[in-house]
CSV table of C-alpha atoms in Angstrom, one decimal:
chain,number,residue,atom,x,y,z
A,1,MET,CA,2.4,-11.7,4.8
A,2,ILE,CA,-1.0,-12.8,3.4
A,3,SER,CA,-1.1,-15.7,1.0
A,4,PHE,CA,-3.6,-15.5,-1.8
A,5,LYS,CA,-4.7,-19.0,-0.9
A,6,LYS,CA,-6.1,-17.5,2.3
A,7,MET,CA,-7.8,-14.5,0.8
A,8,THR,CA,-11.3,-15.8,1.5
A,9,ILE,CA,-12.3,-16.7,5.1
A,10,GLY,CA,-15.4,-18.2,6.5
A,11,LEU,CA,-16.5,-16.6,9.8
A,12,THR,CA,-19.6,-17.3,12.0
A,13,ALA,CA,-21.7,-16.0,9.1
A,14,VAL,CA,-20.5,-16.9,5.7
A,15,PHE,CA,-19.6,-13.8,3.6
A,16,THR,CA,-16.6,-12.2,2.0
A,17,LEU,CA,-15.2,-9.0,3.4
A,18,PHE,CA,-12.6,-8.3,0.7
A,19,THR,CA,-11.7,-10.3,-2.3
A,20,VAL,CA,-8.6,-9.4,-4.2
A,21,THR,CA,-8.2,-10.9,-7.6
A,22,ALA,CA,-5.0,-12.9,-7.9
A,23,PRO,CA,-3.7,-12.5,-11.4
A,24,ALA,CA,-1.6,-15.3,-12.9
A,25,ALA,CA,2.2,-15.1,-12.4
A,26,TYR,CA,4.1,-14.0,-15.4
A,27,VAL,CA,6.8,-16.3,-16.8
A,28,HIS,CA,10.4,-15.2,-16.6
A,29,ALA,CA,13.3,-16.5,-18.5
A,30,SER,CA,15.3,-18.0,-15.6
A,31,ASN,CA,14.4,-20.2,-12.7
A,32,ASP,CA,16.7,-18.2,-10.5
A,33,SER,CA,15.1,-18.0,-7.0
A,34,ASN,CA,16.2,-14.4,-6.7
A,35,ASN,CA,13.8,-13.3,-9.5
A,36,LYS,CA,11.0,-11.3,-8.0
A,37,SER,CA,8.4,-8.8,-9.2
A,38,ILE,CA,6.3,-6.3,-7.2
A,39,ILE,CA,3.2,-4.6,-8.5
A,40,LEU,CA,2.0,-1.3,-7.0
A,41,LYS,CA,-0.7,1.2,-7.7
A,42,VAL,CA,-0.8,5.0,-7.1
A,43,ASN,CA,-2.7,5.9,-3.9
A,44,ASP,CA,-3.1,2.2,-3.0
A,45,PRO,CA,-1.5,0.7,0.2
A,46,TRP,CA,-1.1,-2.9,-1.2
A,47,MET,CA,1.7,-4.5,-3.2
A,48,TYR,CA,1.6,-7.8,-5.0
A,49,VAL,CA,4.8,-9.7,-4.5
A,50,ASN,CA,5.4,-12.4,-7.2
A,51,SER,CA,8.2,-14.9,-6.9
A,52,GLY,CA,8.1,-17.8,-9.4
A,53,THR,CA,4.5,-19.2,-9.2
A,54,ASP,CA,4.0,-17.9,-5.6
A,55,GLN,CA,2.0,-14.7,-5.2
A,56,ASP,CA,1.4,-12.7,-2.0
A,57,ILE,CA,-0.2,-9.5,-1.2
A,58,LYS,CA,1.4,-7.2,1.5
A,59,MET,CA,1.0,-3.7,2.7
A,60,LEU,CA,3.6,-1.3,1.3
A,61,ASP,CA,3.8,0.4,4.7
A,62,SER,CA,2.1,-1.4,7.5
A,63,GLU,CA,2.8,1.3,10.1
A,64,GLU,CA,1.5,4.5,8.5
A,65,GLY,CA,-0.4,3.1,5.4
A,66,ALA,CA,1.7,5.2,3.0
A,67,THR,CA,1.0,4.8,-0.7
A,68,PRO,CA,2.8,5.7,-3.9
A,69,VAL,CA,1.9,9.3,-4.9
A,70,ILE,CA,2.6,11.5,-7.9
A,71,ARG,CA,4.4,14.9,-7.3
A,72,ASN,CA,5.5,17.0,-10.2
A,73,ASP,CA,4.9,14.2,-12.6
A,74,ARG,CA,7.2,11.9,-10.6
A,75,THR,CA,6.2,8.9,-8.5
A,76,LEU,CA,7.3,9.0,-4.9
A,77,LEU,CA,7.0,6.2,-2.4
A,78,PRO,CA,8.5,4.7,0.8
A,79,ILE,CA,11.1,2.3,-0.6
A,80,ALA,CA,12.3,0.3,2.4
A,81,ASN,CA,9.9,-2.7,2.1
A,82,ILE,CA,10.4,-2.9,-1.7
A,83,VAL,CA,14.1,-3.0,-1.4
A,84,ASN,CA,13.9,-5.5,1.4
A,85,GLU,CA,11.7,-7.8,-0.7
A,86,PHE,CA,14.3,-7.7,-3.4
A,87,GLY,CA,17.1,-8.7,-0.9
A,88,GLY,CA,18.6,-5.2,-0.4
A,89,THR,CA,18.9,-2.9,2.6
A,90,VAL,CA,17.7,0.6,3.4
A,91,LYS,CA,19.2,2.8,6.2
A,92,TRP,CA,18.1,6.1,7.6
A,93,ASP,CA,20.5,8.6,9.1
A,94,SER,CA,18.3,11.1,11.0
A,95,SER,CA,21.2,13.5,11.8
A,96,ASP,CA,21.9,14.0,8.0
A,97,LYS,CA,18.4,13.3,6.8
A,98,LYS,CA,20.0,10.7,4.5
A,99,VAL,CA,18.6,7.5,3.0
A,100,SER,CA,21.2,4.9,2.0
A,101,ILE,CA,20.0,2.1,-0.3
A,102,VAL,CA,22.0,-1.0,-1.3
A,103,LEU,CA,20.8,-3.6,-3.8
A,104,ASN,CA,22.3,-5.7,-6.7
A,105,GLY,CA,25.8,-4.5,-5.9
A,106,ASN,CA,24.7,-0.8,-6.3
A,107,SER,CA,24.4,1.9,-3.6
A,108,ILE,CA,22.4,5.1,-3.6
A,109,ASN,CA,22.6,7.9,-1.1
A,110,LEU,CA,19.7,10.5,-1.0
A,111,TRP,CA,19.0,13.5,1.2
A,112,ILE,CA,15.7,14.9,2.1
A,113,ASP,CA,14.7,18.0,0.2
A,114,SER,CA,17.9,17.8,-1.9
A,115,LYS,CA,18.3,17.0,-5.6
A,116,LYS,CA,21.8,15.7,-5.0
A,117,ALA,CA,22.3,12.0,-5.0
A,118,VAL,CA,25.4,9.8,-4.9
A,119,VAL,CA,25.3,6.6,-6.9
A,120,ASN,CA,28.2,4.2,-6.5
A,121,GLN,CA,30.3,7.1,-5.3
A,122,THR,CA,29.3,9.2,-8.3
A,123,GLU,CA,27.3,12.4,-7.8
A,124,LYS,CA,24.1,12.7,-9.8
A,125,THR,CA,21.2,15.2,-9.9
A,126,LEU,CA,17.5,14.2,-9.3
A,127,ASP,CA,14.5,15.6,-11.1
A,128,VAL,CA,12.6,15.7,-7.8
A,129,SER,CA,13.8,15.7,-4.3
A,130,PRO,CA,13.0,13.1,-1.7
A,131,THR,CA,10.6,14.4,0.9
A,132,ILE,CA,8.7,13.5,4.0
A,133,ILE,CA,4.9,13.0,3.7
A,134,ASN,CA,2.8,11.9,6.7
A,135,ASN,CA,6.0,11.0,8.7
A,136,ARG,CA,7.2,8.7,5.8
A,137,THR,CA,10.4,9.3,3.7
A,138,MET,CA,9.3,9.3,0.1
A,139,VAL,CA,11.9,8.9,-2.7
A,140,PRO,CA,11.6,9.1,-6.5
A,141,LEU,CA,10.9,5.6,-7.7
A,142,ARG,CA,12.2,6.0,-11.3
A,143,PHE,CA,15.6,7.3,-10.2
A,144,VAL,CA,16.0,4.6,-7.6
A,145,SER,CA,14.9,1.7,-9.8
A,146,ASP,CA,17.1,2.8,-12.8
A,147,ASN,CA,20.2,3.1,-10.6
A,148,LEU,CA,19.5,-0.2,-8.8
A,149,LYS,CA,19.0,-2.0,-12.1
A,150,ILE,CA,15.4,-2.8,-11.4
A,151,LYS,CA,13.1,-2.9,-14.5
A,152,LEU,CA,10.2,-0.5,-14.1
A,153,VAL,CA,7.0,-0.7,-16.2
A,154,TRP,CA,4.5,2.1,-15.9
A,155,ASP,CA,0.9,1.3,-16.9
A,156,GLY,CA,-0.5,4.8,-17.2
A,157,ASP,CA,-4.1,3.8,-18.0
A,158,ASN,CA,-4.4,2.0,-14.6
A,159,GLN,CA,-1.7,4.1,-12.7
A,160,ILE,CA,0.0,0.8,-11.8
A,161,ILE,CA,3.8,0.3,-11.4
A,162,ALA,CA,5.5,-3.0,-12.0
A,163,LEU,CA,9.0,-3.6,-10.8
A,164,TYR,CA,11.1,-6.6,-11.9
A,165,ASN,CA,14.3,-7.6,-10.2
A,166,GLY,CA,16.1,-10.4,-12.0
A,167,ASP,CA,16.2,-12.1,-15.4
A,168,TYR,CA,12.7,-11.5,-16.8
A,169,THR,CA,11.3,-11.8,-20.3
A,170,ASN,CA,7.8,-11.4,-21.7
A,171,VAL,CA,7.1,-8.5,-19.3
A,172,PRO,CA,3.6,-7.1,-20.0
A,173,THR,CA,2.7,-3.4,-20.3
A,174,SER,CA,-0.8,-3.6,-19.0
A,175,TYR,CA,-1.8,-4.6,-15.4
A,176,GLY,CA,-5.6,-3.9,-15.4
A,177,GLU,CA,-6.3,-7.3,-13.8
A,178,TYR,CA,-4.6,-6.2,-10.6
A,179,PHE,CA,-6.2,-4.3,-7.7
A,180,LYS,CA,-9.8,-5.3,-8.4
A,181,TYR,CA,-11.5,-5.1,-5.0
A,182,GLU,CA,-15.0,-6.1,-4.1
A,183,SER,CA,-16.4,-5.1,-0.7
A,184,ASN,CA,-19.5,-6.7,0.8
A,185,THR,CA,-20.6,-5.4,4.2
A,186,PRO,CA,-22.9,-7.5,6.3
A,187,ASN,CA,-26.3,-6.0,7.3
A,188,ASN,CA,-26.0,-7.3,10.9
A,189,GLY,CA,-29.2,-9.2,10.5
A,190,ASN,CA,-31.4,-6.2,9.5
A,191,GLU,CA,-33.4,-7.4,6.6
A,192,GLY,CA,-34.1,-3.8,5.4
A,193,SER,CA,-30.5,-2.7,5.4
A,194,ASP,CA,-28.8,-1.9,2.1
A,195,THR,CA,-25.6,-3.7,1.4
A,196,LYS,CA,-23.2,-1.6,-0.7
A,197,GLU,CA,-20.7,-3.1,-3.1
A,198,SER,CA,-18.3,-0.5,-4.5
A,199,THR,CA,-14.9,-0.1,-6.1
A,200,ASP,CA,-15.2,3.8,-6.3
A,201,THR,CA,-12.0,5.8,-6.2
A,202,VAL,CA,-11.9,8.5,-3.5
A,203,THR,CA,-11.3,11.9,-5.0
A,204,SER,CA,-12.4,14.3,-2.2
A,205,ASP,CA,-9.8,16.5,-0.6
A,206,LYS,CA,-11.9,16.9,2.6
A,207,PRO,CA,-12.5,14.3,5.4
A,208,ILE,CA,-16.0,13.4,4.3
A,209,ASP,CA,-17.3,10.0,5.2
A,210,LYS,CA,-19.3,7.6,2.9
A,211,ASN,CA,-22.6,9.3,3.9
A,212,GLY,CA,-21.3,12.8,3.2
A,213,VAL,CA,-20.7,13.6,6.9
A,214,LEU,CA,-17.7,15.9,7.6
A,215,ILE,CA,-15.3,14.1,10.0
A,216,ALA,CA,-13.4,15.9,12.8
A,217,VAL,CA,-10.6,14.9,15.1
A,218,GLY,CA,-12.0,12.9,18.0
A,219,ASP,CA,-14.9,11.4,16.1
A,220,ARG,CA,-15.7,7.7,16.5
A,221,VAL,CA,-15.8,5.9,13.1
A,222,THR,CA,-16.6,2.5,11.8
A,223,TYR,CA,-15.0,0.5,9.0
A,224,SER,CA,-15.9,-3.1,8.1
A,225,PHE,CA,-15.9,-4.9,11.5
A,226,PHE,CA,-13.7,-2.3,13.2
A,227,TYR,CA,-14.3,0.8,15.3
A,228,GLY,CA,-11.9,3.6,16.2
A,229,LYS,CA,-11.2,7.2,17.0
A,230,VAL,CA,-9.9,9.8,14.6
A,231,GLU,CA,-6.5,11.1,15.7
A,232,LYS,CA,-5.4,13.2,12.7
A,233,ILE,CA,-6.7,14.5,9.4
A,234,ASP,CA,-4.9,15.1,6.2
A,235,ARG,CA,-7.3,16.4,3.5
A,236,GLY,CA,-9.3,13.4,2.5
A,237,ARG,CA,-7.5,10.9,4.7
A,238,VAL,CA,-7.8,10.3,8.4
A,239,LEU,CA,-5.5,8.6,11.0
A,240,VAL,CA,-7.6,6.3,13.1
A,241,SER,CA,-6.7,4.4,16.3
A,242,TRP,CA,-8.6,1.1,15.8
A,243,ASP,CA,-9.5,0.1,19.3
A,244,SER,CA,-12.4,-2.3,19.1
A,245,LYS,CA,-14.3,-4.7,16.7
A,246,ASN,CA,-17.7,-6.2,16.1
A,247,ASN,CA,-17.7,-9.2,18.4
A,248,LEU,CA,-20.9,-10.6,16.8
A,249,TRP,CA,-19.3,-11.1,13.4
A,250,LEU,CA,-15.6,-11.4,14.1
A,251,LYS,CA,-13.7,-13.8,16.4
A,252,ASP,CA,-10.6,-12.6,18.3
A,253,GLU,CA,-8.3,-15.0,16.4
A,254,ASP,CA,-9.5,-13.6,13.0
A,255,ALA,CA,-9.2,-10.0,13.9
A,256,ASP,CA,-5.6,-9.3,12.8
A,257,PHE,CA,-6.0,-11.1,9.5
A,258,MET,CA,-9.2,-9.4,8.6
A,259,ALA,CA,-7.8,-6.0,9.6
A,260,ALA,CA,-4.9,-6.6,7.2
A,261,LEU,CA,-7.3,-7.5,4.4
A,262,ALA,CA,-9.2,-4.3,5.1
A,263,GLY,CA,-5.9,-2.4,4.9
A,264,ILE,CA,-5.8,-1.3,8.6
A,265,LYS,CA,-4.0,-2.4,11.8
A,266,TYR,CA,-6.2,-3.6,14.6
A,267,LYS,CA,-5.2,-2.2,18.1
A,268,SER,CA,-3.0,0.3,16.3
A,269,LYS,CA,-3.2,3.4,14.1
A,270,SER,CA,-3.5,3.6,10.4
A,271,TRP,CA,-4.4,6.1,7.7
A,272,ILE,CA,-7.5,5.5,5.6
A,273,ASP,CA,-9.6,7.4,3.1
A,274,ALA,CA,-12.4,9.2,4.8
A,275,ALA,CA,-14.9,8.2,2.1
A,276,SER,CA,-14.6,4.5,2.9
A,277,ILE,CA,-15.6,4.9,6.6
A,278,THR,CA,-18.7,5.9,8.5
A,279,ALA,CA,-18.7,8.6,11.2
A,280,ASP,CA,-20.7,7.7,14.3
A,281,LYS,CA,-22.6,10.9,14.5
């Protein structure tokens, strides 16, 4: 868990790797400690978790870096961490390929590649089937939220999803102040180096790095302070095993935290957009 109070860190040289704007918490009608909201964005690995006046930013899926995606005009995502944040449980039955979700006194059973669902022992039909994408079980968010009594707000202009669990009023419809990233990369002491600041959205369906170089499995790549080896490729995303770091700029005790800010896992594997990394070729 990353507190917004810690979003800016001073290292050996003072600069900011990532700054995530922390929007003000929205007022809800009750002081019930169970009230909580989660803000997500399509194709973004982060989620804002708001409880009262406390705000945290966490990864939706810290293992594989899965993000909400749109398939056949429906939003699919890995639901486990969201349900857990709201105080519920999610179980996976590999033999039946079944997902069981319990929250707010409601239960949902879903099956991979099936439009059948059982909600509180009543059979229902889905618009889109749960599926597996990059080793992650992805379920239709609207169906799950409606049947778990979670309020869902879709900000289509920004492709942002807001989920409210509890007694909320004055719920906004626009969330443009969320997911504003600024990235400043150090020039490692080279006065002539360019420092790029960008909030571009990756649209390529090929593994092309930020310099236009085509990435292949086995390539060494660099991102922020971290270095790794490409293990898999899925269109414009690559799975990287992050095995080392820039020891000049980053201390050992700061490595895990800064990796989390960058949206990767140090000394582990995580998916990342190819256009945000540099191939060492």
